[in-house]
Amino acid sequence: MSLYASTSLISPPLQSIRLKTPLKLGIMASGYGSNFEAIAQAIDTHQLNAEIRGVIYNNPEAKVKTKAQHWGVKSLLLDHRKYSSRQALEQEIIEVFKAEQVEWIIMAGWMRIVTEVLLTSYPDRILNIHPSLLPSFKGLHAVDLALAAKVKITGCTVHLASLEVDSGAIIMQAAVPILADDTVESLHIRIQQQEHKILPEAIALAAQIYS
Ligand code: GRF
């Protein structure tokens, strides 16, 4: 079944996008890494023509490290607490990714604000995934906020990163109905199921639009 067959996808009709040359991806993650894994799986099953050149994570305990090992992807801890500024951390991220010829950066659960340093090094080449239908519920706790607001539908968004948090051009969204007995946890699980579907497809779409 194609993604478009899903009733929850809020995007124009998409043929499966076949990129001629593999995209070189750099992943930034802070936590569990399920979105990293979704990308790795999409590559493995030839749904996305790309290679993951490396994963940068900022928390020593981040489970994404183990997931990267499992998929045979290089990972590197750059602990933000050890840098004098966001910009200093980003300079190092840029050095690492440029050395790996990374073309697109995917913030797959990267829980740090990014600055003009990173954004100007990869203009229109940084994607973020956010667990709401932007522009609703920006920032942290997007799932909690949607539940508290008693909206009937929320979802997830893949968008270009920009200086203003969760505000860049929207690439793809998927909707998730909120059920009467939903908790933050149950709702977040269903949102993440949609994230894992749209993120690989959004990467291909963004590459087609912006390359
Ligand atoms: C995702 O829900 C994403 O939308 C948000 O952080 C979460 C990361 O999950 N920005 P994971 O680490 O990819 O499992």
Short mmCIF file of C-alpha atoms and ligand atoms in Angstrom, two decimals:
data_model
loop_
_atom_site.label_atom_id
_atom_site.label_comp_id
_atom_site.label_asym_id
_atom_site.label_seq_id
_atom_site.Cartn_x
_atom_site.Cartn_y
_atom_site.Cartn_z
CA MET A 1 0.00 0.00 0.00
CA SER A 2 1.41 3.37 -0.91
CA LEU A 3 1.55 6.15 1.63
CA TYR A 4 -1.03 8.03 -0.38
CA ALA A 5 -3.52 5.25 0.17
CA SER A 6 -3.46 6.14 3.85
CA THR A 7 -6.42 8.36 4.66
CA SER A 8 -4.38 10.18 7.27
CA LEU A 9 -1.84 11.67 4.89
CA ILE A 10 -2.30 15.38 4.33
CA SER A 11 -0.20 15.90 1.24
CA PRO A 12 -0.56 16.13 -2.51
CA PRO A 13 -0.64 12.80 -4.39
CA LEU A 14 2.81 11.33 -4.42
CA GLN A 15 4.20 8.72 -6.67
CA SER A 16 6.94 6.90 -4.87
CA ILE A 17 9.85 9.20 -5.52
CA ARG A 18 12.85 7.52 -7.10
CA LEU A 19 15.98 9.53 -6.55
CA LYS A 20 18.67 8.85 -9.14
CA THR A 21 21.64 9.15 -6.81
CA PRO A 22 21.68 8.18 -3.15
CA LEU A 23 21.24 11.11 -0.77
CA LYS A 24 23.96 11.40 1.82
CA LEU A 25 22.19 11.93 5.13
CA GLY A 26 23.43 13.07 8.52
CA ILE A 27 21.08 12.36 11.41
CA MET A 28 20.84 14.41 14.60
CA ALA A 29 18.99 12.78 17.48
CA SER A 30 18.65 13.16 21.24
CA GLY A 31 16.69 10.15 22.39
CA TYR A 32 15.23 6.83 21.46
CA GLY A 33 15.95 6.91 17.75
CA SER A 34 12.80 5.33 16.34
CA ASN A 35 12.76 7.90 13.54
CA PHE A 36 16.41 7.16 12.76
CA GLU A 37 15.42 3.51 12.54
CA ALA A 38 12.50 4.30 10.24
CA ILE A 39 14.92 5.99 7.85
CA ALA A 40 17.38 3.09 8.06
CA GLN A 41 14.57 0.62 7.35
CA ALA A 42 13.29 2.63 4.39
CA ILE A 43 16.80 2.61 2.92
CA ASP A 44 17.19 -1.10 3.61
CA THR A 45 13.93 -1.91 1.83
CA HIS A 46 14.79 0.38 -1.12
CA GLN A 47 11.94 2.79 -0.45
CA LEU A 48 14.43 5.61 0.01
CA ASN A 49 17.56 5.95 -2.10
CA ALA A 50 19.93 7.28 0.52
CA GLU A 51 22.80 6.41 2.80
CA ILE A 52 23.18 7.48 6.40
CA ARG A 53 26.71 8.84 6.74
CA GLY A 54 26.50 9.25 10.50
CA VAL A 55 24.41 9.96 13.56
CA ILE A 56 25.24 12.74 15.99
CA TYR A 57 23.58 12.57 19.38
CA ASN A 58 23.88 14.90 22.35
CA ASN A 59 22.88 12.77 25.34
CA PRO A 60 25.23 10.05 26.59
CA GLU A 61 22.22 7.87 27.46
CA ALA A 62 20.47 8.27 24.10
CA LYS A 63 19.25 4.90 22.84
CA VAL A 64 19.85 6.00 19.27
CA LYS A 65 23.49 5.01 19.80
CA THR A 66 22.55 1.33 20.15
CA LYS A 67 20.21 1.56 17.19
CA ALA A 68 22.97 3.06 15.05
CA GLN A 69 25.29 0.19 16.05
CA HIS A 70 22.58 -2.29 15.10
CA TRP A 71 22.29 -0.76 11.65
CA GLY A 72 26.05 -0.47 11.19
CA VAL A 73 25.93 3.33 11.12
CA LYS A 74 28.68 5.45 12.65
CA SER A 75 27.54 7.51 15.64
CA LEU A 76 29.20 10.27 17.59
CA LEU A 77 28.31 11.81 20.94
CA LEU A 78 28.62 15.59 20.97
CA ASP A 79 27.40 16.49 24.43
CA HIS A 80 25.99 20.01 24.30
CA ARG A 81 26.96 20.55 27.97
CA LYS A 82 30.62 20.50 26.95
CA TYR A 83 30.34 23.44 24.55
CA SER A 84 30.47 27.12 25.42
CA SER A 85 27.55 27.95 23.11
CA ARG A 86 25.03 26.47 20.69
CA GLN A 87 27.14 27.90 17.89
CA ALA A 88 30.30 26.13 19.07
CA LEU A 89 28.46 22.80 19.12
CA GLU A 90 27.08 23.44 15.67
CA GLN A 91 30.53 24.29 14.28
CA GLU A 92 31.63 20.83 15.28
CA ILE A 93 28.51 19.22 13.86
CA ILE A 94 29.22 20.95 10.56
CA GLU A 95 32.85 19.79 10.54
CA VAL A 96 31.82 16.20 11.20
CA PHE A 97 29.07 16.17 8.59
CA LYS A 98 31.09 17.98 5.92
CA ALA A 99 33.91 15.47 6.41
CA GLU A 100 31.34 12.76 5.70
CA GLN A 101 30.03 14.63 2.60
CA VAL A 102 26.60 14.91 4.22
CA GLU A 103 24.15 16.70 1.89
CA TRP A 104 20.99 16.67 4.01
CA ILE A 105 20.65 16.88 7.78
CA ILE A 106 17.67 15.19 9.40
CA MET A 107 16.78 16.28 12.91
CA ALA A 108 15.09 13.07 14.03
CA GLY A 109 14.15 13.92 17.59
CA TRP A 110 16.93 16.53 18.08
CA MET A 111 15.76 18.40 21.17
CA ARG A 112 17.95 21.50 20.75
CA ILE A 113 17.25 24.83 19.11
CA VAL A 114 19.47 25.41 16.08
CA THR A 115 21.09 28.70 15.14
CA GLU A 116 22.06 30.51 11.99
CA VAL A 117 25.46 28.76 12.12
CA LEU A 118 23.98 25.39 11.20
CA LEU A 119 21.19 26.83 9.06
CA THR A 120 23.50 28.85 6.82
CA SER A 121 25.87 25.91 6.36
CA TYR A 122 23.04 23.74 5.09
CA PRO A 123 20.52 26.19 3.59
CA ASP A 124 17.20 24.46 2.82
CA ARG A 125 18.91 21.16 3.58
CA ILE A 126 17.82 20.56 7.19
CA LEU A 127 14.60 18.73 7.99
CA ASN A 128 12.88 18.44 11.36
CA ILE A 129 10.05 16.19 12.50
CA HIS A 130 7.55 17.53 15.00
CA PRO A 131 4.68 15.69 16.73
CA SER A 132 1.82 18.03 15.84
CA LEU A 133 0.07 19.46 12.83
CA LEU A 134 2.06 22.67 12.58
CA PRO A 135 1.52 25.53 13.00
CA SER A 136 -0.46 24.21 15.97
CA PHE A 137 1.37 23.21 19.14
CA LYS A 138 4.94 24.31 18.48
CA GLY A 139 7.79 23.62 20.88
CA LEU A 140 8.12 21.03 23.62
CA HIS A 141 5.15 18.99 24.88
CA ALA A 142 3.25 19.20 21.60
CA VAL A 143 1.37 15.96 22.34
CA ASP A 144 0.34 17.12 25.82
CA LEU A 145 -0.79 20.45 24.45
CA ALA A 146 -2.97 18.87 21.76
CA LEU A 147 -4.60 16.62 24.34
CA ALA A 148 -5.17 19.49 26.75
CA ALA A 149 -6.66 21.65 24.00
CA LYS A 150 -9.22 18.87 23.33
CA VAL A 151 -8.70 19.05 19.59
CA LYS A 152 -10.09 16.04 17.72
CA ILE A 153 -7.21 15.64 15.31
CA THR A 154 -3.50 16.14 15.73
CA GLY A 155 -0.59 14.53 13.89
CA CYS A 156 2.97 15.12 12.79
CA THR A 157 4.85 17.41 10.44
CA VAL A 158 8.11 17.22 8.53
CA HIS A 159 9.38 20.70 7.76
CA LEU A 160 12.51 22.62 6.87
CA ALA A 161 14.34 23.86 9.93
CA SER A 162 14.41 27.63 10.38
CA LEU A 163 15.51 30.16 12.98
CA GLU A 164 12.05 30.30 14.46
CA VAL A 165 11.34 27.00 16.19
CA ASP A 166 9.01 24.58 14.32
CA SER A 167 8.23 27.18 11.66
CA GLY A 168 10.00 26.34 8.40
CA ALA A 169 8.33 25.31 5.15
CA ILE A 170 6.11 22.28 5.60
CA ILE A 171 7.07 19.27 3.48
CA MET A 172 4.58 16.65 4.63
CA GLN A 173 2.02 16.04 7.35
CA ALA A 174 -0.07 13.13 8.61
CA ALA A 175 -3.19 13.40 10.75
CA VAL A 176 -3.95 11.32 13.82
CA PRO A 177 -7.42 11.33 15.42
CA ILE A 178 -7.49 11.82 19.20
CA LEU A 179 -9.53 9.11 20.90
CA ALA A 180 -11.69 9.66 23.98
CA ASP A 181 -9.50 7.52 26.22
CA ASP A 182 -6.14 8.70 24.86
CA THR A 183 -3.28 9.45 27.21
CA VAL A 184 -0.18 11.37 26.19
CA GLU A 185 1.60 8.02 25.84
CA SER A 186 -1.05 6.28 23.72
CA LEU A 187 -1.45 9.30 21.49
CA HIS A 188 2.29 9.73 21.06
CA ILE A 189 2.63 6.08 20.01
CA ARG A 190 0.09 6.56 17.21
CA ILE A 191 1.69 9.84 16.16
CA GLN A 192 5.07 8.13 15.98
CA GLN A 193 3.64 5.39 13.77
CA GLN A 194 2.75 8.14 11.31
CA GLU A 195 6.11 9.85 11.76
CA HIS A 196 7.87 6.67 10.71
CA LYS A 197 5.81 6.53 7.53
CA ILE A 198 6.12 10.12 6.41
CA LEU A 199 9.71 10.93 7.36
CA PRO A 200 11.42 8.80 4.68
CA GLU A 201 8.92 9.92 2.06
CA ALA A 202 9.34 13.56 3.10
CA ILE A 203 13.12 13.29 2.78
CA ALA A 204 12.74 12.13 -0.82
CA LEU A 205 10.15 14.81 -1.54
CA ALA A 206 12.28 17.58 -0.05
CA ALA A 207 15.29 16.42 -2.02
CA GLN A 208 13.20 16.55 -5.18
CA ILE A 209 11.85 20.02 -4.42
CA TYR A 210 14.98 21.72 -3.11
CA SER A 211 17.87 20.03 -4.94
C1 GRF B 1 9.43 12.35 17.88
O1 GRF B 1 8.11 12.20 18.35
C2 GRF B 1 9.62 13.67 17.20
O2 GRF B 1 8.46 14.18 16.61
C3 GRF B 1 10.04 14.56 18.32
O3 GRF B 1 10.84 13.75 19.15
C4 GRF B 1 10.43 12.40 19.02
C5 GRF B 1 11.66 11.58 18.75
O4 GRF B 1 11.41 10.22 18.81
N1 GRF B 1 10.72 15.73 17.81
P1 GRF B 1 12.54 9.16 18.41
O5 GRF B 1 13.78 9.48 19.22
O6 GRF B 1 12.79 9.26 16.94
O7 GRF B 1 11.98 7.82 18.79
#
